[in-house]
mmCIF file of C-alpha atoms in Angstrom:
data_model
loop_
_atom_site.group_PDB
_atom_site.id
_atom_site.type_symbol
_atom_site.label_atom_id
_atom_site.label_comp_id
_atom_site.label_asym_id
_atom_site.label_seq_id
_atom_site.Cartn_x
_atom_site.Cartn_y
_atom_site.Cartn_z
ATOM 1 C CA ARG A 1321 0.022 -0.003 0.106
ATOM 2 C CA ALA A 1322 2.841 2.403 0.847
ATOM 3 C CA GLY A 1323 4.493 1.633 -2.478
ATOM 4 C CA LEU A 1324 1.265 2.239 -4.411
ATOM 5 C CA ARG A 1325 0.536 5.508 -2.535
ATOM 6 C CA ARG A 1326 4.109 6.682 -3.617
ATOM 7 C CA LEU A 1327 3.402 5.751 -7.125
ATOM 8 C CA PHE A 1328 0.045 7.700 -7.226
ATOM 9 C CA ALA A 1329 1.933 10.605 -5.553
ATOM 10 C CA LEU A 1330 4.348 10.617 -8.355
ATOM 11 C CA GLN A 1331 1.534 10.673 -10.868
ATOM 12 C CA ILE A 1332 -0.243 13.747 -9.429
ATOM 13 C CA LYS A 1333 2.725 15.890 -8.439
ATOM 14 C CA ASP A 1334 0.841 19.112 -9.534
ATOM 15 C CA ALA A 1335 -2.098 18.378 -7.509
ATOM 16 C CA LEU A 1336 -0.095 17.686 -4.368
ATOM 17 C CA LYS A 1337 1.688 20.766 -4.796
ATOM 18 C CA TYR A 1338 -1.585 22.784 -4.710
ATOM 19 C CA LEU A 1339 -2.785 20.645 -1.845
ATOM 20 C CA GLU A 1340 0.343 21.128 0.398
ATOM 21 C CA LYS A 1341 -0.227 24.795 0.264
ATOM 22 C CA ASN A 1342 -4.040 24.936 0.521
ATOM 23 C CA ILE A 1343 -4.980 22.674 3.392
ATOM 24 C CA PRO A 1344 -7.792 24.665 5.244
ATOM 25 C CA ASP A 1345 -6.925 26.005 8.588
ATOM 26 C CA LEU A 1346 -3.596 24.107 8.888
ATOM 27 C CA GLN A 1347 -1.786 26.669 10.987
ATOM 28 C CA LYS A 1348 -4.677 26.736 13.614
ATOM 29 C CA MET A 1349 -4.701 23.022 13.672
ATOM 30 C CA ALA A 1350 -0.852 22.806 13.919
ATOM 31 C CA VAL A 1351 -1.120 24.842 17.228
ATOM 32 C CA ALA A 1352 -3.566 22.095 18.797
ATOM 33 C CA TYR A 1353 -1.333 19.313 17.309
ATOM 34 C CA MET A 1354 1.978 20.951 18.835
ATOM 35 C CA PRO A 1355 2.139 18.499 21.950
ATOM 36 C CA LEU A 1356 2.168 15.620 19.319
ATOM 37 C CA GLY A 1357 4.353 16.809 16.386
ATOM 38 C CA THR A 1358 4.944 19.598 13.681
ATOM 39 C CA GLN A 1359 2.959 21.287 11.252
ATOM 40 C CA GLU A 1360 4.759 19.289 8.515
ATOM 41 C CA GLU A 1361 3.912 16.115 10.153
ATOM 42 C CA LEU A 1362 0.188 17.000 10.374
ATOM 43 C CA ARG A 1363 0.118 18.233 6.681
ATOM 44 C CA ALA A 1364 1.821 14.872 5.570
ATOM 45 C CA GLN A 1365 -0.719 12.772 7.373
ATOM 46 C CA ILE A 1366 -3.672 14.629 5.993
ATOM 47 C CA ILE A 1367 -2.312 14.287 2.574
ATOM 48 C CA ASP A 1368 -1.509 10.538 2.904
ATOM 49 C CA VAL A 1369 -4.951 9.829 4.221
ATOM 50 C CA ALA A 1370 -6.441 11.850 1.370
ATOM 51 C CA ILE A 1371 -4.443 9.828 -1.265
ATOM 52 C CA ASP A 1372 -5.514 6.545 0.420
ATOM 53 C CA ARG A 1373 -9.041 7.457 0.261
ATOM 54 C CA ALA A 1374 -9.000 8.820 -3.304
ATOM 55 C CA PHE A 1375 -6.969 6.269 -4.949
ATOM 56 C CA LEU A 1376 -6.290 3.120 -2.668
ATOM 57 C CA GLN A 1377 -9.826 1.659 -2.220
ATOM 58 C CA GLU A 1378 -10.073 -2.183 -2.614
ATOM 59 C CA PRO A 1379 -9.573 -4.020 -4.787
ATOM 60 C CA LEU A 1380 -6.201 -2.414 -5.387
ATOM 61 C CA PRO A 1381 -5.099 -1.829 -9.062
ATOM 62 C CA ALA A 1382 -3.128 -4.877 -10.240
ATOM 63 C CA ASN A 1383 -1.924 -3.741 -13.652
ATOM 64 C CA ALA A 1384 -0.983 -0.573 -15.606
ATOM 65 C CA ALA A 1385 -4.410 -0.035 -17.225
ATOM 66 C CA ASP A 1386 -6.092 -0.291 -13.909
ATOM 67 C CA PHE A 1387 -3.515 1.991 -12.373
ATOM 68 C CA GLN A 1388 -4.012 4.833 -14.947
ATOM 69 C CA GLN A 1389 -7.834 4.470 -14.702
ATOM 70 C CA ARG A 1390 -7.480 4.902 -10.880
ATOM 71 C CA VAL A 1391 -5.350 8.066 -11.381
ATOM 72 C CA GLN A 1392 -8.008 9.463 -13.628
ATOM 73 C CA ASP A 1393 -10.827 8.774 -11.289
ATOM 74 C CA GLY A 1394 -9.143 9.843 -8.137
ATOM 75 C CA ARG A 1395 -7.557 13.025 -9.409
ATOM 76 C CA GLY A 1396 -10.743 14.962 -9.456
ATOM 77 C CA ARG A 1397 -11.816 13.841 -5.991
ATOM 78 C CA LEU A 1398 -8.624 14.445 -4.290
ATOM 79 C CA THR A 1399 -8.981 18.185 -3.062
ATOM 80 C CA LEU A 1400 -12.475 17.464 -1.832
ATOM 81 C CA ILE A 1401 -11.341 14.537 0.108
ATOM 82 C CA ALA A 1402 -8.240 16.257 1.646
ATOM 83 C CA ASN A 1403 -10.674 19.059 2.851
ATOM 84 C CA GLU A 1404 -12.866 16.478 4.470
ATOM 85 C CA VAL A 1405 -9.909 14.879 6.198
ATOM 86 C CA ALA A 1406 -8.521 18.230 7.324
ATOM 87 C CA ARG A 1407 -11.998 19.291 8.679
ATOM 88 C CA MET A 1408 -12.285 15.973 10.585
ATOM 89 C CA ALA A 1409 -8.798 16.469 11.901
ATOM 90 C CA GLY A 1410 -9.489 19.989 13.047
ATOM 91 C CA THR A 1411 -12.645 18.937 14.879
ATOM 92 C CA ILE A 1412 -10.774 16.247 16.668
ATOM 93 C CA LEU A 1413 -7.734 18.466 17.607
ATOM 94 C CA THR A 1414 -10.115 21.050 19.102
ATOM 95 C CA GLU A 1415 -11.549 18.452 21.391
ATOM 96 C CA TYR A 1416 -8.054 17.002 22.037
ATOM 97 C CA ALA A 1417 -6.859 20.407 23.187
ATOM 98 C CA ALA A 1418 -9.971 20.876 25.517
ATOM 99 C CA ALA A 1419 -9.551 17.282 27.023
ATOM 100 C CA ALA A 1420 -5.820 17.729 27.585
ATOM 101 C CA ARG A 1421 -6.413 21.081 29.172
ATOM 102 C CA LYS A 1422 -9.246 19.596 31.417
ATOM 103 C CA ILE A 1423 -6.978 16.818 32.600
ATOM 104 C CA LYS A 1424 -4.305 19.400 33.475
ATOM 105 C CA ASP A 1425 -6.574 21.650 35.435
ATOM 106 C CA THR A 1426 -8.568 18.930 37.364
ATOM 107 C CA LYS A 1427 -7.402 18.772 40.847
ATOM 108 C CA ASN A 1428 -7.958 16.147 43.586
ATOM 109 C CA ALA A 1429 -9.108 13.380 41.064
ATOM 110 C CA GLN A 1430 -5.943 11.459 40.907
ATOM 111 C CA GLU A 1431 -7.331 8.195 39.733
ATOM 112 C CA ALA A 1432 -9.698 9.729 37.014
ATOM 113 C CA THR A 1433 -7.101 12.158 35.593
ATOM 114 C CA LYS A 1434 -4.465 9.425 35.413
ATOM 115 C CA ASP A 1435 -6.870 7.138 33.578
ATOM 116 C CA ALA A 1436 -8.199 9.948 31.334
ATOM 117 C CA GLY A 1437 -4.483 10.844 30.539
ATOM 118 C CA GLU A 1438 -3.730 7.278 29.526
ATOM 119 C CA GLN A 1439 -6.943 7.097 27.397
ATOM 120 C CA LEU A 1440 -5.964 10.252 25.673
ATOM 121 C CA GLN A 1441 -2.280 8.848 24.965
ATOM 122 C CA LYS A 1442 -3.823 5.671 23.371
ATOM 123 C CA LEU A 1443 -6.287 7.582 21.367
ATOM 124 C CA MET A 1444 -3.797 10.259 20.126
ATOM 125 C CA PRO A 1445 -0.391 9.095 19.016
ATOM 126 C CA LYS A 1446 1.470 11.431 16.769
ATOM 127 C CA ASN A 1447 0.142 9.642 13.667
ATOM 128 C CA PHE A 1448 -3.475 9.229 14.991
ATOM 129 C CA ILE A 1449 -4.982 10.335 11.619
ATOM 130 C CA ALA A 1450 -3.054 7.731 9.733
ATOM 131 C CA VAL A 1451 -3.291 4.790 12.053
ATOM 132 C CA ALA A 1452 -7.078 5.092 13.207
ATOM 133 C CA PRO A 1453 -9.562 3.299 10.849
ATOM 134 C CA TRP A 1454 -11.336 5.964 9.034
ATOM 135 C CA ALA A 1455 -14.852 4.913 10.269
ATOM 136 C CA GLN A 1456 -13.450 5.420 13.840
ATOM 137 C CA LEU A 1457 -12.164 8.945 13.219
ATOM 138 C CA GLY A 1458 -15.643 9.948 12.863
ATOM 139 C CA HIS A 1459 -16.259 9.150 16.540
ATOM 140 C CA TYR A 1460 -13.030 10.586 17.831
ATOM 141 C CA ALA A 1461 -14.337 14.102 18.720
ATOM 142 C CA ARG A 1462 -17.135 12.329 20.946
ATOM 143 C CA TYR A 1463 -14.708 10.087 22.634
ATOM 144 C CA LEU A 1464 -12.581 13.133 23.443
ATOM 145 C CA LYS A 1465 -15.621 15.197 24.563
ATOM 146 C CA ALA A 1466 -16.598 12.309 26.906
ATOM 147 C CA ILE A 1467 -13.187 12.845 28.870
ATOM 148 C CA THR A 1468 -13.914 16.540 29.333
ATOM 149 C CA ILE A 1469 -17.574 15.750 30.378
ATOM 150 C CA ARG A 1470 -16.436 13.096 32.844
ATOM 151 C CA LEU A 1471 -13.962 15.237 34.620
ATOM 152 C CA ASP A 1472 -16.645 18.152 34.796
ATOM 153 C CA LYS A 1473 -18.995 15.489 36.447
ATOM 154 C CA TYR A 1474 -16.210 14.001 38.742
ATOM 155 C CA ARG A 1475 -16.691 16.585 41.684
ATOM 156 C CA ALA A 1476 -20.404 16.135 41.866
ATOM 157 C CA ASP A 1477 -20.034 12.237 42.451
ATOM 158 C CA PRO A 1478 -16.712 10.958 42.863
ATOM 159 C CA ALA A 1479 -17.818 7.651 44.245
ATOM 160 C CA ARG A 1480 -19.694 6.940 41.069
ATOM 161 C CA ASP A 1481 -16.655 7.611 38.761
ATOM 162 C CA ALA A 1482 -14.508 5.260 40.932
ATOM 163 C CA ALA A 1483 -17.226 2.489 40.820
ATOM 164 C CA LYS A 1484 -17.471 2.786 36.925
ATOM 165 C CA TYR A 1485 -13.773 2.980 36.692
ATOM 166 C CA LYS A 1486 -13.405 -0.310 38.746
ATOM 167 C CA GLU A 1487 -15.792 -2.007 36.335
ATOM 168 C CA LEU A 1488 -13.917 -0.884 33.244
ATOM 169 C CA GLN A 1489 -10.396 -1.488 34.422
ATOM 170 C CA PRO A 1490 -10.162 -5.378 34.056
ATOM 171 C CA LEU A 1491 -11.927 -5.096 30.708
ATOM 172 C CA GLU A 1492 -9.214 -2.591 29.367
ATOM 173 C CA GLN A 1493 -6.175 -4.388 30.908
ATOM 174 C CA ARG A 1494 -6.888 -7.830 29.217
ATOM 175 C CA TYR A 1495 -7.069 -6.064 25.940
ATOM 176 C CA TRP A 1496 -3.866 -4.098 26.231
ATOM 177 C CA ARG A 1497 -2.142 -7.195 27.648
ATOM 178 C CA LEU A 1498 -3.331 -9.189 24.581
ATOM 179 C CA VAL A 1499 -2.026 -6.397 22.314
ATOM 180 C CA ALA A 1500 1.507 -6.637 23.945
ATOM 181 C CA GLU A 1501 1.410 -10.363 23.728
ATOM 182 C CA ARG A 1502 0.654 -10.165 19.961
ATOM 183 C CA LYS A 1503 3.216 -7.414 19.545
ATOM 184 C CA GLY A 1504 0.781 -4.990 18.245
ATOM 185 C CA GLN A 1505 -0.792 -7.233 15.664
ATOM 186 C CA VAL A 1506 -4.390 -6.359 15.839
ATOM 187 C CA ASP A 1507 -7.095 -8.507 14.041
ATOM 188 C CA ALA A 1508 -10.766 -7.343 13.097
ATOM 189 C CA ARG A 1509 -12.157 -9.034 16.256
ATOM 190 C CA MET A 1510 -9.664 -7.110 18.427
ATOM 191 C CA GLN A 1511 -10.440 -3.854 16.674
ATOM 192 C CA GLU A 1512 -14.138 -4.425 17.435
ATOM 193 C CA TYR A 1513 -13.407 -4.950 21.144
ATOM 194 C CA ARG A 1514 -11.042 -1.918 21.131
ATOM 195 C CA TRP A 1515 -13.609 0.566 20.037
ATOM 196 C CA MET A 1516 -16.359 -1.108 22.141
ATOM 197 C CA LEU A 1517 -14.119 -0.119 25.045
ATOM 198 C CA GLU A 1518 -14.333 3.674 24.056
ATOM 199 C CA GLU A 1519 -18.095 3.361 23.638
ATOM 200 C CA LEU A 1520 -18.299 1.703 27.019
ATOM 201 C CA ARG A 1521 -16.464 4.911 28.456
ATOM 202 C CA VAL A 1522 -18.932 7.105 26.745
ATOM 203 C CA SER A 1523 -21.968 5.190 28.362
ATOM 204 C CA PHE A 1524 -20.217 5.153 31.721
ATOM 205 C CA PHE A 1525 -18.993 8.563 31.928
ATOM 206 C CA ALA A 1526 -20.921 10.779 29.388
ATOM 207 C CA GLN A 1527 -24.276 9.053 28.512
ATOM 208 C CA GLU A 1528 -25.686 12.254 27.177
ATOM 209 C CA LEU A 1529 -23.166 11.915 24.142
ATOM 210 C CA ARG A 1530 -25.136 8.612 23.361
ATOM 211 C CA THR A 1531 -23.386 5.449 21.825
ATOM 212 C CA PRO A 1532 -24.219 4.300 18.133
ATOM 213 C CA TYR A 1533 -25.131 0.795 19.616
ATOM 214 C CA PRO A 1534 -26.144 -0.605 22.985
ATOM 215 C CA VAL A 1535 -22.923 -1.430 24.890
ATOM 216 C CA SER A 1536 -22.278 -3.060 28.323
ATOM 217 C CA ALA A 1537 -19.582 -4.915 30.268
ATOM 218 C CA LYS A 1538 -21.525 -8.116 29.370
ATOM 219 C CA ARG A 1539 -21.489 -7.420 25.585
ATOM 220 C CA LEU A 1540 -17.783 -6.810 25.937
ATOM 221 C CA ASP A 1541 -17.303 -10.158 27.720
ATOM 222 C CA LYS A 1542 -19.208 -11.858 24.910
ATOM 223 C CA VAL A 1543 -16.975 -10.257 22.424
ATOM 224 C CA TRP A 1544 -13.868 -11.208 24.359
ATOM 225 C CA GLY A 1545 -15.055 -14.901 24.562
ATOM 226 C CA GLN A 1546 -15.305 -14.938 20.757
ATOM 227 C CA LEU A 1547 -11.667 -13.508 20.675
ATOM 228 C CA GLN A 1548 -10.451 -16.448 22.840
ATOM 229 C CA GLN A 1549 -11.774 -19.032 20.475
#
């Protein structure tokens, strides 16, 4: 895929040159992205994901004719797709900055802020736009907003937060242990469980944001059972 992406990039140099100079709100996004990396790294990720979405849909081109056809088809869509990727990245980075600030400013909630900080790190590696599945990126802003809401609510009922965290912790720990055992190789079943964990956090700590499907510890246990087969 990386090789094909490079081949497409070489075919559309002119379009890429234009894109590099015209990503909407790049400087503003780069400020929020600063704790993770540079403006150039952010730009490169947005462009790579746009190329993927414009040219690298399955089935991948297997011969010269298919490749040229894909170049023709994708070229016209590229700027539109790049703008969509940039818009999504901007929304996510706004929520990321708010969540990071909330974690930093929340006092006397050691366990909750430590957990929220670890959640933030796992959701937002430097290359989050490139590594998160596209379908999940659409939910990122909600996951991040849930962190802010959780810490807003904490003071009103710390005991509830602690009880929910205690329920969540073993479900999380077993997943990250498995990821470590498999040296980061994550299959589709594990992916499903991974994102259910984020949805469970939303339902535990920020129900008002709603989850796209019903989620509970019991449902996670069921998926985990299938993972073990």
